[in-house]
Short mmCIF file of C-alpha atoms in Angstrom, two decimals:
data_model
loop_
_atom_site.label_atom_id
_atom_site.label_comp_id
_atom_site.label_asym_id
_atom_site.label_seq_id
_atom_site.Cartn_x
_atom_site.Cartn_y
_atom_site.Cartn_z
CA MET A 1 -147.13 -20.82 110.71
CA LEU A 2 -147.87 -23.20 113.75
CA SER A 3 -149.54 -26.51 112.80
CA LYS A 4 -152.63 -27.33 114.79
CA ARG A 5 -152.05 -30.46 117.22
CA VAL A 6 -153.78 -33.80 117.65
CA ILE A 7 -153.12 -34.96 120.99
CA ALA A 8 -154.06 -38.48 122.20
CA CYS A 9 -154.84 -38.84 125.94
CA LEU A 10 -154.23 -42.14 127.45
CA ASP A 11 -155.91 -42.50 130.94
CA VAL A 12 -153.79 -45.11 133.10
CA ARG A 13 -154.84 -47.11 135.83
CA ASP A 14 -152.49 -49.26 137.98
CA GLY A 15 -150.38 -49.08 134.55
CA HIS A 16 -153.05 -50.15 132.14
CA LEU A 17 -154.97 -48.11 129.71
CA ALA A 18 -158.44 -47.17 130.83
CA LYS A 19 -161.28 -45.47 129.31
CA SER A 20 -164.26 -43.81 130.98
CA VAL A 21 -167.66 -42.40 130.03
CA LYS A 22 -168.61 -39.31 131.60
CA PHE A 23 -165.58 -40.00 134.51
CA VAL A 24 -167.18 -43.22 135.69
CA ASN A 25 -167.25 -47.05 134.34
CA THR A 26 -163.49 -47.38 133.83
CA GLN A 27 -162.50 -50.37 131.46
CA ASN A 28 -158.90 -51.89 131.04
CA ILE A 29 -158.44 -51.60 127.12
CA GLY A 30 -154.62 -52.43 126.97
CA ASP A 31 -151.04 -51.59 127.18
CA PRO A 32 -150.33 -47.83 127.46
CA VAL A 33 -146.87 -48.02 125.98
CA GLU A 34 -147.49 -50.00 123.34
CA LYS A 35 -150.37 -47.88 122.20
CA ALA A 36 -148.06 -44.73 122.71
CA HIS A 37 -145.73 -46.23 120.15
CA GLU A 38 -148.21 -47.19 117.70
CA TYR A 39 -149.62 -43.34 117.66
CA TYR A 40 -146.25 -41.88 117.59
CA LEU A 41 -145.39 -44.02 114.41
CA ASP A 42 -148.92 -43.16 112.94
CA GLY A 43 -148.14 -39.01 113.32
CA LEU A 44 -149.25 -38.22 116.74
CA ASP A 45 -148.32 -34.65 117.55
CA GLU A 46 -148.20 -35.10 121.23
CA LEU A 47 -149.12 -37.53 124.14
CA VAL A 48 -151.04 -36.86 127.53
CA PHE A 49 -150.84 -39.51 129.99
CA TYR A 50 -153.41 -39.34 133.07
CA ASP A 51 -152.80 -41.25 136.20
CA ILE A 52 -156.25 -42.35 137.37
CA THR A 53 -154.72 -44.99 139.86
CA ALA A 54 -156.76 -44.68 142.85
CA SER A 55 -154.16 -45.99 145.66
CA SER A 56 -151.23 -43.71 146.12
CA GLU A 57 -148.81 -46.92 146.81
CA LYS A 58 -149.13 -47.66 143.48
CA ARG A 59 -148.16 -44.37 141.79
CA ASN A 60 -144.66 -45.69 141.31
CA ILE A 61 -146.10 -47.95 138.23
CA MET A 62 -146.76 -44.42 136.44
CA LEU A 63 -143.42 -43.55 136.49
CA ASP A 64 -142.12 -46.66 134.97
CA VAL A 65 -144.82 -46.31 132.24
CA VAL A 66 -143.66 -42.77 131.90
CA GLU A 67 -140.07 -44.04 131.52
CA SER A 68 -140.74 -46.91 129.07
CA VAL A 69 -142.75 -44.38 126.72
CA ALA A 70 -139.98 -41.66 126.89
CA SER A 71 -137.25 -43.89 125.82
CA GLN A 72 -139.19 -44.71 122.59
CA VAL A 73 -141.44 -41.90 121.87
CA PHE A 74 -139.81 -38.90 120.63
CA ILE A 75 -142.43 -36.04 120.70
CA PRO A 76 -143.76 -34.16 123.88
CA LEU A 77 -145.13 -36.05 126.61
CA SER A 78 -147.44 -34.40 128.99
CA VAL A 79 -148.22 -36.22 132.39
CA GLY A 80 -150.64 -35.49 134.89
CA GLY A 81 -153.09 -37.02 137.52
CA GLY A 82 -152.60 -36.88 141.44
CA VAL A 83 -149.41 -33.77 141.05
CA ARG A 84 -149.80 -32.23 144.28
CA SER A 85 -146.42 -30.89 144.90
CA VAL A 86 -143.33 -29.41 142.90
CA SER A 87 -141.46 -32.73 143.86
CA ASP A 88 -144.44 -34.81 142.20
CA ALA A 89 -143.89 -32.86 138.95
CA THR A 90 -139.84 -33.24 139.31
CA ASP A 91 -140.34 -36.91 139.63
CA LEU A 92 -142.44 -37.28 136.63
CA ARG A 93 -139.97 -34.91 134.73
CA LEU A 94 -137.16 -36.83 135.50
CA ALA A 95 -139.02 -39.92 134.34
CA GLY A 96 -139.24 -38.08 130.93
CA ALA A 97 -142.14 -35.97 131.10
CA GLU A 98 -141.82 -32.70 129.31
CA LYS A 99 -145.03 -30.85 130.49
CA ILE A 100 -146.96 -31.61 134.02
CA ASN A 101 -150.67 -31.29 134.16
CA VAL A 102 -152.33 -29.84 137.32
CA ASN A 103 -155.77 -30.05 137.99
CA SER A 104 -157.65 -30.95 141.48
CA ALA A 105 -154.75 -29.83 143.72
CA ALA A 106 -154.39 -26.83 141.91
CA VAL A 107 -158.08 -25.94 142.52
CA LYS A 108 -157.63 -26.56 146.16
CA ARG A 109 -154.38 -24.68 146.37
CA PRO A 110 -153.74 -22.48 143.41
CA GLU A 111 -150.22 -21.69 144.33
CA LEU A 112 -149.16 -25.06 143.25
CA ILE A 113 -149.22 -23.29 139.66
CA ASP A 114 -146.93 -20.60 140.76
CA GLU A 115 -144.49 -23.30 142.27
CA CYS A 116 -144.29 -25.60 139.49
CA SER A 117 -144.11 -22.78 136.75
CA SER A 118 -141.35 -21.09 138.67
CA ALA A 119 -139.72 -24.99 139.18
CA ILE A 120 -140.01 -26.26 135.64
CA GLY A 121 -140.76 -23.25 133.40
CA ASN A 122 -144.24 -21.81 132.57
CA GLN A 123 -144.14 -23.66 128.82
CA ASN A 124 -144.03 -26.96 131.06
CA VAL A 125 -146.82 -26.50 133.36
CA VAL A 126 -150.34 -27.48 131.75
CA LEU A 127 -153.47 -26.47 133.88
CA SER A 128 -156.16 -29.21 132.89
CA MET A 129 -159.51 -28.10 134.04
CA ASP A 130 -162.68 -30.31 134.20
CA ILE A 131 -165.69 -28.31 133.51
CA GLN A 132 -169.70 -28.43 133.37
CA LYS A 133 -172.38 -26.51 132.32
CA VAL A 134 -174.41 -25.14 134.93
CA ALA A 135 -177.17 -22.11 135.42
CA LYS A 136 -175.55 -18.73 135.06
CA SER A 137 -175.41 -17.13 138.63
CA ASN A 138 -173.50 -14.70 140.41
CA GLU A 139 -171.36 -17.35 141.82
CA ILE A 140 -170.68 -18.81 137.89
CA PRO A 141 -171.22 -15.83 135.56
CA SER A 142 -170.13 -17.88 132.65
CA GLY A 143 -172.51 -20.59 133.12
CA TYR A 144 -169.48 -23.38 133.48
CA GLU A 145 -168.43 -24.59 136.70
CA ILE A 146 -165.09 -26.43 137.76
CA VAL A 147 -165.56 -29.72 139.47
CA ILE A 148 -162.65 -31.87 140.81
CA ASN A 149 -161.92 -35.38 142.19
CA GLY A 150 -162.74 -37.08 138.62
CA GLY A 151 -165.91 -35.40 138.13
CA ARG A 152 -167.42 -35.67 141.62
CA SER A 153 -166.96 -32.67 143.19
CA PRO A 154 -168.48 -29.03 142.00
CA MET A 155 -166.20 -26.41 143.45
CA GLY A 156 -168.55 -23.26 142.83
CA LEU A 157 -165.62 -21.97 141.15
CA ASP A 158 -166.19 -20.05 137.48
CA ALA A 159 -164.34 -21.80 134.98
CA LEU A 160 -163.75 -18.58 132.89
CA ALA A 161 -162.25 -16.83 135.72
CA TRP A 162 -160.43 -19.98 136.99
CA ALA A 163 -158.45 -20.22 133.24
CA LEU A 164 -157.37 -16.47 133.78
CA GLU A 165 -156.36 -16.82 136.97
CA GLY A 166 -154.31 -20.16 136.00
CA GLU A 167 -152.73 -18.13 133.29
CA LYS A 168 -151.70 -15.33 135.45
CA ARG A 169 -150.32 -17.73 137.92
CA GLY A 170 -147.94 -19.20 135.24
CA ALA A 171 -149.76 -21.81 133.25
CA GLY A 172 -148.16 -22.05 129.96
CA GLU A 173 -151.25 -24.06 128.48
CA LEU A 174 -154.84 -24.92 129.27
CA VAL A 175 -156.72 -28.24 128.80
CA ILE A 176 -160.64 -27.43 128.57
CA ASN A 177 -162.37 -30.58 129.43
CA SER A 178 -166.04 -30.95 129.00
CA ILE A 179 -167.63 -33.30 131.57
CA ASP A 180 -170.71 -33.17 129.78
CA ALA A 181 -169.25 -34.28 126.43
CA ASP A 182 -166.77 -36.59 127.86
CA GLY A 183 -167.04 -40.32 126.22
CA THR A 184 -170.21 -39.12 124.51
CA LYS A 185 -168.70 -38.87 121.04
CA ASP A 186 -171.26 -36.16 120.17
CA GLY A 187 -168.48 -33.72 119.60
CA TYR A 188 -166.29 -31.12 121.68
CA GLU A 189 -168.09 -28.57 123.68
CA ILE A 190 -167.52 -25.63 121.16
CA GLU A 191 -168.98 -22.63 123.06
CA LEU A 192 -167.07 -23.43 126.36
CA THR A 193 -163.39 -23.87 124.45
CA ALA A 194 -164.14 -21.08 122.25
CA MET A 195 -165.09 -18.62 125.51
CA ILE A 196 -161.84 -19.70 126.99
CA ALA A 197 -159.57 -19.86 123.97
CA GLN A 198 -160.44 -16.18 123.26
CA ALA A 199 -159.95 -14.79 126.62
CA VAL A 200 -156.52 -16.34 127.28
CA ARG A 201 -153.13 -15.68 125.40
CA VAL A 202 -151.63 -19.41 126.15
CA PRO A 203 -152.52 -22.08 123.79
CA VAL A 204 -155.96 -24.14 124.70
CA ILE A 205 -156.41 -27.93 124.09
CA ALA A 206 -159.98 -29.13 123.75
CA SER A 207 -160.83 -32.47 125.18
CA GLY A 208 -163.88 -34.46 125.88
CA GLY A 209 -166.47 -35.63 123.21
CA ALA A 210 -164.37 -36.30 120.09
CA GLY A 211 -166.23 -39.13 117.96
CA LEU A 212 -165.76 -37.85 114.29
CA PRO A 213 -163.03 -36.06 112.37
CA GLU A 214 -165.47 -33.22 111.93
CA HIS A 215 -165.57 -32.83 115.49
CA LEU A 216 -161.67 -32.14 115.65
CA TYR A 217 -162.40 -29.55 112.67
CA GLU A 218 -164.97 -27.64 114.32
CA VAL A 219 -163.08 -27.13 117.60
CA LEU A 220 -159.93 -26.17 115.77
CA THR A 221 -161.66 -23.44 113.83
CA LYS A 222 -165.06 -22.49 115.57
CA GLY A 223 -163.80 -23.62 118.80
CA HIS A 224 -160.70 -21.54 118.43
CA ALA A 225 -158.59 -24.45 119.96
CA ASP A 226 -154.95 -24.76 119.13
CA ALA A 227 -154.83 -28.69 119.67
CA ALA A 228 -157.70 -31.17 119.83
CA LEU A 229 -157.22 -34.32 122.34
CA VAL A 230 -158.74 -37.58 121.39
CA ALA A 231 -159.26 -40.92 123.40
CA SER A 232 -161.85 -43.46 122.80
CA MET A 233 -162.04 -42.78 118.81
CA VAL A 234 -158.42 -43.98 118.31
CA HIS A 235 -158.09 -46.30 121.33
CA TYR A 236 -160.98 -48.52 119.90
CA GLY A 237 -159.77 -48.56 116.30
CA ASP A 238 -162.72 -46.43 114.97
CA TYR A 239 -160.00 -43.92 113.16
CA LYS A 240 -156.39 -43.98 113.15
CA VAL A 241 -154.30 -40.91 113.93
CA SER A 242 -152.80 -40.80 110.51
CA GLU A 243 -156.66 -40.43 109.05
CA LEU A 244 -157.75 -37.67 111.61
CA LYS A 245 -154.49 -35.61 110.37
CA GLY A 246 -155.23 -36.34 106.89
CA TYR A 247 -158.92 -35.24 107.03
CA LEU A 248 -158.04 -31.81 108.86
CA HIS A 249 -155.32 -31.30 106.17
CA ASP A 250 -157.85 -32.01 103.55
CA GLN A 251 -159.92 -29.29 105.34
CA ARG A 252 -157.04 -26.82 104.62
CA LEU A 253 -155.94 -26.64 108.19
CA LYS A 254 -152.32 -26.41 108.68
CA ILE A 255 -151.41 -29.94 109.84
CA ARG A 256 -147.93 -31.68 110.30
CA MET A 257 -148.11 -34.04 107.57
CA SER A 258 -144.77 -35.80 107.61
CA TRP A 259 -143.22 -37.85 110.08
CA MET B 1 -111.95 -52.74 112.25
CA SER B 2 -109.44 -49.75 111.26
CA LEU B 3 -107.96 -47.88 114.06
CA SER B 4 -109.91 -44.84 113.17
CA ASN B 5 -113.14 -46.47 113.41
CA ASN B 6 -112.18 -47.71 116.88
CA ASN B 7 -111.49 -44.05 117.58
CA LYS B 8 -114.67 -42.94 116.26
CA ALA B 9 -116.68 -45.34 118.54
CA SER B 10 -114.88 -44.39 121.61
CA ILE B 11 -116.02 -40.67 121.26
CA VAL B 12 -118.42 -39.88 124.09
CA THR B 13 -120.82 -37.01 123.52
CA LEU B 14 -120.69 -34.51 126.52
CA ILE B 15 -124.22 -33.10 127.31
CA VAL B 16 -123.51 -29.59 129.05
CA ASP B 17 -125.17 -29.93 132.43
CA TYR B 18 -126.11 -26.25 134.02
CA ASP B 19 -129.16 -26.44 135.66
CA ALA B 20 -130.78 -25.52 132.53
CA GLY B 21 -133.88 -27.68 132.33
CA ASN B 22 -134.49 -31.69 132.06
CA LEU B 23 -131.69 -32.96 129.76
CA ALA B 24 -132.74 -36.53 130.10
CA SER B 25 -135.06 -36.32 127.19
CA VAL B 26 -131.87 -34.82 124.83
CA LYS B 27 -129.71 -38.39 126.27
CA ARG B 28 -132.53 -40.66 125.39
CA ALA B 29 -132.70 -39.24 121.95
CA CYS B 30 -128.85 -39.68 121.76
CA GLU B 31 -128.83 -43.18 122.68
CA GLN B 32 -131.80 -43.88 120.19
CA VAL B 33 -129.48 -43.08 117.45
CA GLY B 34 -126.50 -44.85 118.86
CA LEU B 35 -124.59 -41.52 120.25
CA GLU B 36 -123.37 -42.59 123.59
CA ALA B 37 -123.61 -39.60 125.73
CA GLU B 38 -122.96 -38.44 129.45
CA PHE B 39 -123.79 -35.10 131.27
CA CYS B 40 -120.73 -32.67 132.01
CA ALA B 41 -120.78 -30.00 134.51
CA ASP B 42 -117.03 -30.01 134.83
CA PRO B 43 -115.17 -27.42 132.96
CA ASP B 44 -112.07 -29.30 132.70
CA HIS B 45 -113.83 -32.39 131.22
CA LEU B 46 -115.55 -30.42 128.94
CA ARG B 47 -112.21 -28.92 127.72
CA HIS B 48 -111.31 -32.33 126.20
CA ALA B 49 -114.71 -33.19 124.46
CA GLN B 50 -114.92 -34.52 121.27
CA ARG B 51 -118.40 -33.64 120.47
CA VAL B 52 -120.73 -31.46 122.63
CA ILE B 53 -124.73 -30.95 123.02
CA PHE B 54 -125.55 -27.51 124.52
CA PRO B 55 -129.08 -27.77 125.53
CA GLY B 56 -131.17 -25.53 127.69
CA VAL B 57 -134.52 -24.06 128.59
CA GLY B 58 -135.55 -21.35 131.06
CA ALA B 59 -134.19 -17.77 131.10
CA ALA B 60 -131.14 -16.23 129.46
CA GLY B 61 -130.11 -14.35 132.88
CA SER B 62 -129.97 -17.32 134.85
CA ALA B 63 -128.45 -19.88 132.35
CA MET B 64 -125.52 -17.23 131.75
CA ALA B 65 -125.05 -17.04 135.65
CA SER B 66 -125.15 -20.60 135.96
CA LEU B 67 -122.45 -21.06 133.34
CA LYS B 68 -120.20 -18.47 134.54
CA SER B 69 -120.28 -19.73 138.04
CA ARG B 70 -119.13 -23.16 136.84
CA GLY B 71 -116.52 -21.85 134.28
CA LEU B 72 -118.15 -23.54 131.67
CA ASP B 73 -118.45 -20.67 129.70
CA GLN B 74 -114.64 -20.37 129.25
CA ALA B 75 -114.55 -24.27 128.38
CA LEU B 76 -117.36 -23.88 125.82
CA ARG B 77 -115.51 -21.25 123.87
CA GLU B 78 -112.39 -23.27 124.09
CA VAL B 79 -113.69 -26.17 122.56
CA ILE B 80 -115.38 -24.25 119.92
CA ASN B 81 -112.22 -22.49 119.19
CA ASN B 82 -110.60 -26.09 118.63
CA GLY B 83 -113.04 -27.01 116.18
CA CYS B 84 -115.08 -29.61 118.00
CA PRO B 85 -118.65 -30.00 116.94
CA VAL B 86 -121.13 -28.33 118.97
CA LEU B 87 -124.84 -28.33 118.67
CA GLY B 88 -126.75 -25.77 120.83
CA ILE B 89 -130.56 -26.46 121.39
CA CYS B 90 -133.22 -23.89 122.20
CA LEU B 91 -131.80 -21.46 124.91
CA GLY B 92 -128.13 -23.11 124.28
CA MET B 93 -128.49 -21.81 121.03
CA GLN B 94 -129.83 -18.38 122.01
CA ILE B 95 -127.05 -17.70 124.64
CA SER B 96 -124.46 -18.44 121.56
CA LEU B 97 -125.18 -15.12 120.25
CA ASP B 98 -123.99 -11.66 121.63
CA TYR B 99 -126.90 -10.44 123.40
CA SER B 100 -130.59 -11.43 124.86
CA GLU B 101 -133.32 -9.10 125.43
CA GLU B 102 -134.42 -11.71 127.80
CA ASN B 103 -133.14 -10.35 131.37
CA ASP B 104 -131.00 -7.75 129.21
CA THR B 105 -128.21 -10.48 129.06
CA ALA B 106 -124.73 -10.27 127.53
CA THR B 107 -124.29 -13.80 126.12
CA LEU B 108 -121.41 -16.00 124.38
CA GLY B 109 -120.95 -14.28 121.35
CA PHE B 110 -120.03 -17.33 119.35
CA ILE B 111 -122.34 -15.90 116.60
CA ALA B 112 -122.56 -12.15 115.97
CA GLY B 113 -126.30 -11.08 116.58
CA LYS B 114 -129.09 -10.71 119.16
CA VAL B 115 -132.07 -12.49 120.40
CA SER B 116 -135.39 -10.97 120.65
CA ARG B 117 -138.73 -11.14 121.97
CA PHE B 118 -141.77 -11.95 119.63
CA ARG B 119 -143.98 -8.96 119.60
CA MET B 120 -147.00 -9.30 121.71
CA ASP B 121 -149.22 -6.80 119.80
CA ARG B 122 -150.91 -9.22 117.71
CA LEU B 123 -153.43 -10.85 119.64
CA ASP B 124 -154.02 -13.84 117.33
CA LEU B 125 -150.38 -15.01 117.77
CA LYS B 126 -149.79 -16.42 120.73
CA VAL B 127 -146.48 -16.49 122.90
CA PRO B 128 -144.31 -18.65 123.61
CA HIS B 129 -144.32 -20.04 120.11
CA MET B 130 -145.27 -23.66 121.19
CA GLY B 131 -145.64 -26.58 118.67
CA TRP B 132 -144.81 -28.03 115.45
CA ASN B 133 -143.70 -25.72 112.45
CA GLU B 134 -141.63 -26.14 109.23
CA VAL B 135 -138.23 -25.52 108.91
CA CYS B 136 -136.80 -24.08 105.79
CA VAL B 137 -133.20 -24.91 104.97
CA GLN B 138 -131.45 -21.78 103.56
CA HIS B 139 -128.07 -23.13 103.31
CA THR B 140 -126.98 -26.93 103.06
CA HIS B 141 -125.49 -27.92 105.98
CA PRO B 142 -124.30 -31.56 107.02
CA VAL B 143 -126.29 -31.61 110.01
CA LEU B 144 -129.27 -30.41 108.06
CA GLN B 145 -129.04 -32.96 105.13
CA GLY B 146 -131.95 -34.86 104.35
CA ILE B 147 -134.55 -32.00 106.01
CA GLU B 148 -137.04 -31.78 103.07
CA ALA B 149 -139.97 -28.98 102.36
CA GLY B 150 -142.74 -29.37 104.67
CA ASP B 151 -140.45 -31.00 107.50
CA GLU B 152 -141.75 -29.86 110.71
CA PHE B 153 -140.16 -29.64 114.41
CA TYR B 154 -141.07 -29.01 117.64
CA PHE B 155 -140.70 -25.36 119.28
CA VAL B 156 -141.11 -23.93 122.67
CA HIS B 157 -139.91 -20.53 122.94
CA GLY B 158 -140.71 -16.62 123.38
CA TYR B 159 -137.36 -15.30 122.11
CA PHE B 160 -135.71 -15.55 118.49
CA PRO B 161 -132.15 -15.25 117.30
CA THR B 162 -131.25 -12.91 114.63
CA PRO B 163 -127.62 -13.32 113.57
CA LYS B 164 -125.86 -10.19 112.23
CA ASP B 165 -124.29 -11.95 109.32
CA ASN B 166 -126.78 -13.82 106.84
CA SER B 167 -124.50 -16.62 106.15
CA ALA B 168 -125.09 -17.87 109.76
CA VAL B 169 -128.64 -18.30 109.14
CA LEU B 170 -128.98 -21.87 108.37
CA ALA B 171 -132.73 -22.29 108.26
CA THR B 172 -135.95 -20.17 108.82
CA THR B 173 -139.23 -20.67 109.95
CA ASP B 174 -142.52 -18.57 110.07
CA TYR B 175 -143.99 -17.16 113.14
CA GLU B 176 -145.12 -13.59 112.67
CA GLY B 177 -142.87 -13.11 109.59
CA HIS B 178 -139.61 -15.49 109.23
CA PHE B 179 -136.97 -15.93 112.09
CA ALA B 180 -133.56 -18.03 112.27
CA SER B 181 -134.68 -21.23 113.53
CA ALA B 182 -131.34 -22.86 112.65
CA ILE B 183 -127.76 -20.96 112.71
CA GLY B 184 -124.35 -21.84 112.58
CA LYS B 185 -120.53 -21.04 111.78
CA ASP B 186 -117.81 -23.26 112.04
CA SER B 187 -118.03 -26.42 114.01
CA TYR B 188 -120.91 -24.71 115.86
CA ILE B 189 -124.76 -25.20 114.87
CA GLY B 190 -127.78 -24.31 116.84
CA THR B 191 -131.28 -24.93 116.64
CA GLN B 192 -134.49 -22.96 118.08
CA PHE B 193 -136.54 -26.27 118.11
CA HIS B 194 -136.11 -29.41 119.84
CA PRO B 195 -134.78 -32.52 117.81
CA GLU B 196 -135.23 -34.69 120.65
CA LYS B 197 -138.91 -34.10 120.83
CA SER B 198 -139.48 -33.90 116.91
CA GLY B 199 -140.18 -37.50 115.82
CA ARG B 200 -138.30 -39.08 113.04
CA VAL B 201 -136.70 -35.81 111.72
CA GLY B 202 -135.43 -34.57 114.87
CA LEU B 203 -133.95 -38.02 115.29
CA ARG B 204 -132.32 -37.88 111.87
CA LEU B 205 -130.91 -34.40 112.49
CA LEU B 206 -128.96 -35.75 115.61
CA ASN B 207 -128.01 -38.94 113.53
CA ASN B 208 -126.48 -36.15 111.09
CA PHE B 209 -124.61 -34.30 114.10
CA ALA B 210 -123.34 -37.82 115.33
CA GLN B 211 -121.67 -38.30 112.11
CA TRP B 212 -120.27 -34.81 111.61
CA ASP B 213 -116.62 -33.83 111.71
CA GLY B 214 -117.20 -30.21 112.43
CA GLN B 215 -116.73 -29.04 108.94
CA CYS B 216 -119.05 -27.07 106.67
#
């Protein structure tokens, strides 16, 4: 059977590794290429790079980062942040990214998902969704709303409806990122993850809130996620990737243990 | 250095380039194991190959159309008949059988058998089969040497191969039951998984392929 995946997310700003709490106060915490290689050697299953560079003239720095990582890390590499067109996606793919994450630009123009999936294949298009909990309403029946622009702009769009639309338009995988849980280390948003994971047929990656190995176990079981995304808990050295995987394996989850 | 060593060092592996996905990751992984590789879209160049990697992602129908329009299908058939070591990866493996349910496509027929879609009636199983899964070697083969029980490789696919002759099944993987995840015959070997994305074990397989003379 398929193993549950542990994925590390590296936010990159101007070529440096950054980490935010609730999407603000980003700090520079190291070299993304070095970190990626370190995690790869320690058994990481997949890497996600998120470009949070503010200015578009510095975007080429990201292509260099992707290229350096791709020449020394031989696991799937997913890249997102600022992908607005098929040509953005193609540039990143040529630099060595396997999968492309689309987010804000797809909310503004959903056809981007269709275009990317026909250009590079469904399996390589990941729809990343930033989601916050709100009161249930006619507009937002699930009680979870899509937010874009790095957590600043609520869109009045229901998260469950958007997940289903994204799948229909050809997204091969979904990232469920809870803004409420992001950076708190209090655990993933289980209710949100389970709601979406049970409604779609594509794999779901849970993101935001991981602080303890137990949190990964919870979201991969109760949350029905196929993969758990981690950031601060490994970036600051609180846990090693291999420790997290060892813990999940000890809990009898199917985990890749030889690398 | 002996003459034969010099000859070996001068072998360039040709990666068949037929608009079937991103080939750069295959080339990077080859370089990592010391295999000099270049892309090849020219059937005459391919005919003289001494080692070939036949990758591919996407759909069987368009892949076959693209191969045929460039005359690469015939060139591939010739190199395989000449005993040149060929490694098919993912779609490159699938279209080496006779037929694919995907786009109802007649394929190259290097190995007797067909390619079918995973059943969609089990809601707990997601299609495509995407992620890391175990590869169990069924028949020893020089390219699969050193793969141990529990070793996992990276997969992304919605269709799987079923060779007619069981001796062509070199390894199996469990997803909705067992399917053939590595197949081979003579100097041809194909994997459903992506060795170039499968970490150390994947690089090991590519390194084995780099050493392989095409004999089983």
